[in-house]
Coordinates of C-alpha atoms in Angstrom, one line a residue:
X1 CA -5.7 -117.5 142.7
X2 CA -3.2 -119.9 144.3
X3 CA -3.0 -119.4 147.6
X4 CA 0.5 -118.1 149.3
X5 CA 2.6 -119.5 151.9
X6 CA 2.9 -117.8 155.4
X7 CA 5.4 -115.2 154.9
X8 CA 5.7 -114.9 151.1
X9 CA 4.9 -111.3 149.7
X10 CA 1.7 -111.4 148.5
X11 CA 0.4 -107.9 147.4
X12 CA 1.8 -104.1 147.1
X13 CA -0.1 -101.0 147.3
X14 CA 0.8 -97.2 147.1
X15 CA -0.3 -94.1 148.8
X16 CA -0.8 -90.9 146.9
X17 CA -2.5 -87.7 147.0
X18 CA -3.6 -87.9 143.4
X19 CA -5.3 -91.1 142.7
X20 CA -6.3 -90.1 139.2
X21 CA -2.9 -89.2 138.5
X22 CA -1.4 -92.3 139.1
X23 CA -3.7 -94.1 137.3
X24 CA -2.2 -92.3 134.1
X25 CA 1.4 -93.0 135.4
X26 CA 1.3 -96.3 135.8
X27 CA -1.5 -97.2 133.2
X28 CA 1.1 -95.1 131.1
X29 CA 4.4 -97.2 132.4
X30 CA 3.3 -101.2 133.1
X31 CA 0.2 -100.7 131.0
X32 CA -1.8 -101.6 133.9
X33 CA -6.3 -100.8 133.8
X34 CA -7.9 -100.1 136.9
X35 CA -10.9 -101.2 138.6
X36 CA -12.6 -98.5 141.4
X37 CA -12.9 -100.3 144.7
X38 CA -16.7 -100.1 145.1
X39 CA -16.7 -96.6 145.8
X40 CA -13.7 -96.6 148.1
X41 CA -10.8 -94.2 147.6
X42 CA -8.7 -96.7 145.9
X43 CA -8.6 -99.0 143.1
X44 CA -7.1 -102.4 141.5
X45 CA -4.4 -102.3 139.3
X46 CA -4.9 -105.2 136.6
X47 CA -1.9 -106.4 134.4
X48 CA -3.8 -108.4 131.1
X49 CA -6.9 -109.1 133.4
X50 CA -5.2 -110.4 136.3
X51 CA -4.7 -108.5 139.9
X52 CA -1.2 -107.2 140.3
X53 CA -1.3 -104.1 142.7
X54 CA -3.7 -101.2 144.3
X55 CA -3.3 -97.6 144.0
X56 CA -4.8 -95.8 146.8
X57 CA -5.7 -92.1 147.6
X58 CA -4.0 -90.8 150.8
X59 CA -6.2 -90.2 153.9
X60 CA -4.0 -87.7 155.6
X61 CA -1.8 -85.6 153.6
X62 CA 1.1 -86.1 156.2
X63 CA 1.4 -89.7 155.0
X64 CA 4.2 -90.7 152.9
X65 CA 3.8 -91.1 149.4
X66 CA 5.4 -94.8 148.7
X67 CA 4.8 -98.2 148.0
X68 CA 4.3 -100.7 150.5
X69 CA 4.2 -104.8 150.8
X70 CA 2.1 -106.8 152.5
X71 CA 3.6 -110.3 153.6
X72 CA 0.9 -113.7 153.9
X73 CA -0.2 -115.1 157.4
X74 CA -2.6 -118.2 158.0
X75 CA -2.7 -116.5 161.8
X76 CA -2.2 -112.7 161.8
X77 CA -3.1 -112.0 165.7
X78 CA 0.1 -114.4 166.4
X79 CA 1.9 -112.8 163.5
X80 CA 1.4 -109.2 165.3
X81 CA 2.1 -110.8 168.8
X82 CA 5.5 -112.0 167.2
X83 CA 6.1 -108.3 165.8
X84 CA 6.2 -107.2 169.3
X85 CA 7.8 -109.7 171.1
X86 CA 10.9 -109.1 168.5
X87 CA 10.9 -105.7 169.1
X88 CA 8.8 -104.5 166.1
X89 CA 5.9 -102.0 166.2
X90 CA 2.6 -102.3 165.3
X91 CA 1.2 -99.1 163.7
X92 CA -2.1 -101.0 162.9
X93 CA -3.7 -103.4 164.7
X94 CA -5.7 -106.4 162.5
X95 CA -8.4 -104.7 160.7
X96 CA -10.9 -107.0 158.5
X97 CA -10.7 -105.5 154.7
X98 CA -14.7 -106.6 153.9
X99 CA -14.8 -110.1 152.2
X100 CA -11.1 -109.9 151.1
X101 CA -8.9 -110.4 154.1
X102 CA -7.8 -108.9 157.5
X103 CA -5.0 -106.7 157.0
X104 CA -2.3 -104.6 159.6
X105 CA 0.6 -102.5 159.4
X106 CA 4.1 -102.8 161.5
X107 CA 7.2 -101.8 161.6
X108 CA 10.7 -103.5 162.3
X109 CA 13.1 -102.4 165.0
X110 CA 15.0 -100.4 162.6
X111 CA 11.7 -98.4 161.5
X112 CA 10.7 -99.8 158.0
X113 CA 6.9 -100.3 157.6
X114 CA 5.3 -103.4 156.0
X115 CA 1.6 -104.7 156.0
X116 CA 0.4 -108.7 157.0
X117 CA -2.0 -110.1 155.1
X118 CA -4.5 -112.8 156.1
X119 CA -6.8 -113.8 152.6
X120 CA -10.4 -114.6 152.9
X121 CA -11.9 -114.0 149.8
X122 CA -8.6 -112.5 148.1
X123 CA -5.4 -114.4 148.4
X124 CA -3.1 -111.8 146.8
X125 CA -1.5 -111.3 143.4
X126 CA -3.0 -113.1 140.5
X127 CA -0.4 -112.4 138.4
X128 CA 4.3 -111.8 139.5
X129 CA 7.2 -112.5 137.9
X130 CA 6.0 -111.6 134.6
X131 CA 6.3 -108.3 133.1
X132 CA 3.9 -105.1 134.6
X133 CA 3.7 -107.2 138.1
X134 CA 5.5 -107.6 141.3
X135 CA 8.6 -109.7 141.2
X136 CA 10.9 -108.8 144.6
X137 CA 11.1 -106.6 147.8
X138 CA 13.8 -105.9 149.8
X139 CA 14.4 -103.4 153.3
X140 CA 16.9 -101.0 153.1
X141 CA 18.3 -100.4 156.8
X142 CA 21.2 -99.2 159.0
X143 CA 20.5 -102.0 161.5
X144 CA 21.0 -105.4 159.7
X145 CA 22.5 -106.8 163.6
X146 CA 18.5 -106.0 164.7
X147 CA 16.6 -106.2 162.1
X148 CA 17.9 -110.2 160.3
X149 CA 17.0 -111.8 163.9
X150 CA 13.7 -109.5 163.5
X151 CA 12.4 -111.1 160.1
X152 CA 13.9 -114.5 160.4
X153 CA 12.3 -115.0 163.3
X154 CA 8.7 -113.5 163.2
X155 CA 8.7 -115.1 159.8
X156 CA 11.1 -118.4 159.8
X157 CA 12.9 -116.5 156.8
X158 CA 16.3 -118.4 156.2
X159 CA 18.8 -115.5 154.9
X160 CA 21.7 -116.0 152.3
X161 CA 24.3 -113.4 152.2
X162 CA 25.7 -112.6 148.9
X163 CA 28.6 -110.8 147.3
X164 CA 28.7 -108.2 144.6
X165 CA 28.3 -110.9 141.8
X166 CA 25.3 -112.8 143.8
X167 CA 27.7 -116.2 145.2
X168 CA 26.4 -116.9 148.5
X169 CA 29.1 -116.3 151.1
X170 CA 27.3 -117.2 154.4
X171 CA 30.1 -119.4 155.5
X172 CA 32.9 -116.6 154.8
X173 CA 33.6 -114.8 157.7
X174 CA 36.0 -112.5 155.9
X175 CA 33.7 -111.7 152.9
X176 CA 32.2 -108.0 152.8
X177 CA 28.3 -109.0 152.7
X178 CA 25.7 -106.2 152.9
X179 CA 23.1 -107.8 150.8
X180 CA 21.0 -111.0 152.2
X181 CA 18.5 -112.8 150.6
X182 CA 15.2 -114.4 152.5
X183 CA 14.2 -117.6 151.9
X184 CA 10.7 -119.1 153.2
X185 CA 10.8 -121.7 156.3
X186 CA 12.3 -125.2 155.5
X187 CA 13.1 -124.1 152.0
X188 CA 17.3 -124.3 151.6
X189 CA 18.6 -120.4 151.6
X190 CA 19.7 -119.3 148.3
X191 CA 18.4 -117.1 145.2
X192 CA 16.8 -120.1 143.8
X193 CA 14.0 -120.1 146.9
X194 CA 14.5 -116.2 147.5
X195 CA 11.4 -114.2 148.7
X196 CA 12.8 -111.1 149.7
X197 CA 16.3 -109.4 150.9
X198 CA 17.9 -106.7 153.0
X199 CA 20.4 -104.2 151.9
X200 CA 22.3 -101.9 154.0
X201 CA 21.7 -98.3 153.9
X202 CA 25.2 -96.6 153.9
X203 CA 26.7 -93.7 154.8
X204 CA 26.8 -92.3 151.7
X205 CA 23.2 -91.4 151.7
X206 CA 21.9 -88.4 154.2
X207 CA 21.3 -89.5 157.8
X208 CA 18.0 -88.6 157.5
X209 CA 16.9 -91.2 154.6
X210 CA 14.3 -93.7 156.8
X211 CA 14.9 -97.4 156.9
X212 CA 12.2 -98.8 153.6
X213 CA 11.0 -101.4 151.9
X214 CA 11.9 -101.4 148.1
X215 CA 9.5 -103.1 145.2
X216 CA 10.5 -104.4 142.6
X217 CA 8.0 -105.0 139.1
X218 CA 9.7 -106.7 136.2
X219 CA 10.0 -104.7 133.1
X220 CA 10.2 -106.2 129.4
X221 CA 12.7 -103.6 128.9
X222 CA 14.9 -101.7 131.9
X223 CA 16.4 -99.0 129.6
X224 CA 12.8 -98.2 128.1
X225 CA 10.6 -98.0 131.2
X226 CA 13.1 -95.6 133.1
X227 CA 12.6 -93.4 129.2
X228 CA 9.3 -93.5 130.0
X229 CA 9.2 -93.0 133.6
X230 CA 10.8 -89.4 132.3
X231 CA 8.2 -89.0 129.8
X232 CA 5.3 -89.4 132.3
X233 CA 6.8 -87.1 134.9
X234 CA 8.9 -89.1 137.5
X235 CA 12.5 -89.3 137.5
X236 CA 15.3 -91.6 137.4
X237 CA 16.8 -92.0 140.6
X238 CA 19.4 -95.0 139.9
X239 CA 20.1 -95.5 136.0
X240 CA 19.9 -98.6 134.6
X241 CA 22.6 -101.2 135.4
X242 CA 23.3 -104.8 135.4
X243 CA 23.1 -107.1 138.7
X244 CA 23.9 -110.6 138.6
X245 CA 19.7 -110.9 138.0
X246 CA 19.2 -108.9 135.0
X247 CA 19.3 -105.2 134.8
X248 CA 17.5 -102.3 137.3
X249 CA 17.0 -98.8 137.5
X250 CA 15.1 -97.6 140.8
X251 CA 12.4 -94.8 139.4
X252 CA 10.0 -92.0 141.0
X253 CA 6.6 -91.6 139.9
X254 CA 5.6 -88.5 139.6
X255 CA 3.9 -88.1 142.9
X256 CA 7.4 -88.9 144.7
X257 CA 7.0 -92.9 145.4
X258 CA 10.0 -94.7 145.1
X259 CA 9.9 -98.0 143.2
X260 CA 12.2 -100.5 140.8
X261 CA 11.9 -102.2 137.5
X262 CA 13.8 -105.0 136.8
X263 CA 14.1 -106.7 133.2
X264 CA 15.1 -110.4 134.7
X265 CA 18.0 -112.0 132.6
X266 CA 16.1 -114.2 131.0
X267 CA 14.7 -110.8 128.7
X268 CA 18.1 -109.5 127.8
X269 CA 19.0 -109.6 124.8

């Protein structure tokens, strides 16, 4: 596995009550086979051989059901001292995962919840970009003023903001931006060197909705997967539509996590 740089996304996992369950969802939706986790209660998703996700059963029922993403650091004590010195939360302190790594769990100051990740014997994702793995995450929030000085500097992102059709208008004052892209440290900002972004939670949506990350897997065909999605027993929750990337639908397995396809533009017909 090539190794990541400090910062980049570098694997996903979901929680859910029925581990068995979601095998058959998402075996049924990406094709993915899984490997049990040497008797733990999780186990590997593999895309065509190669390492892609981890479906995991939930250890307290009162935990959400959702996806998560774990970001890469060559230094996670000073990642996690960052966290807090930016006004972010750790909810878990640096735990070592066996051989594979040391992982933790924070939040930002608007409340979403991501992982670190610091490989040892596993570096990440074997396998993104290509269709039945990861390909992009993003945090939905109400507090883009707290949480863009949060990630950009606990993880030297450099942020982009783009209009509807994806120009970059980080020099327009006047535009109406509520979509950034994250690009790593020393890498020019732009969708070309894009890792991540943050979208704006409006108020359209109920007060209530929490601040989240979103992942994203690449689909060889948007319009089918959300079909099947139906067929297994999630739901749609946005229909497929174009974006200046390719075309999306955001789906819910049939446990209740929230996740996104994307069929990149390079797949459309």
């Amino acid at each position: 596995m090539a190794a990541f740089a400090h910062s980049a996304p570098c694997w996903v996992d979901v929680q859910l009550s029925d581990l068995e369950a979601g095998k058959r969802f998402y075996g049924g939706l990406f094709g993915w086979t899984f490997r049990a986790g040497d008797g733990m209660p999780f186990a590997d998703a593999l895309s065509g051989g190669r390492l892609v996700a981890a479906l995991a059963a939930k250890k307290d029922g009162r935990m959400p059901t959702a996806w998560g993403v774990y970001f890469a650091t060559d230094d996670i004590r000073a990642t996690v001292a960052a966290i807090r010195e930016h006004g972010g939360q750790i909810i878990t302190d640096p735990v070592r995962a066996g051989q594979a790594g040391i992982v933790a769990q924070a939040a930002d100051p608007g409340g979403a919840v991501f992982g670190l990740w610091q490989p040892e014997e596993r570096e990440g994702f074997e396998k993104q970009n290509e269709p039945g793995s990861f390909c992009w995450t993003e945090v939905h929030t109400r507090q883009p003023e707290k949480v863009d000085p949060f990630y950009e500097k606990v993880f030297g992102f450099r942020g982009a903001d783009l209009d509807e059709a994806g120009n970059d208008v980080s020099g327009d004052a006047e535009a109406l931006v509520d979509f950034r892209m994250w690009s790593p440290e020393g890498e020019e900002p732009g969708p070309d060197t894009a890792v991540g972004g943050r979208s704006v939670i409006t108020d359209a949506f109920p007060a209530e909705m929490p601040s989240y990350f979103l992942t994203y897997f690449t689909v060889a065909d948007c319009d089918a997967a959300a079909e099947l999605a139906v067929q297994l027993g999630g739901r749609v929750s946005a229909p497929p539509f174009d974006i200046p990337y390719g075309r999306m639908a955001v789906l819910v397995d049939d446990q209740g996590a929230l996740f996104a396809v994307l069929q990149p533009s390079e797949l459309l017909p």
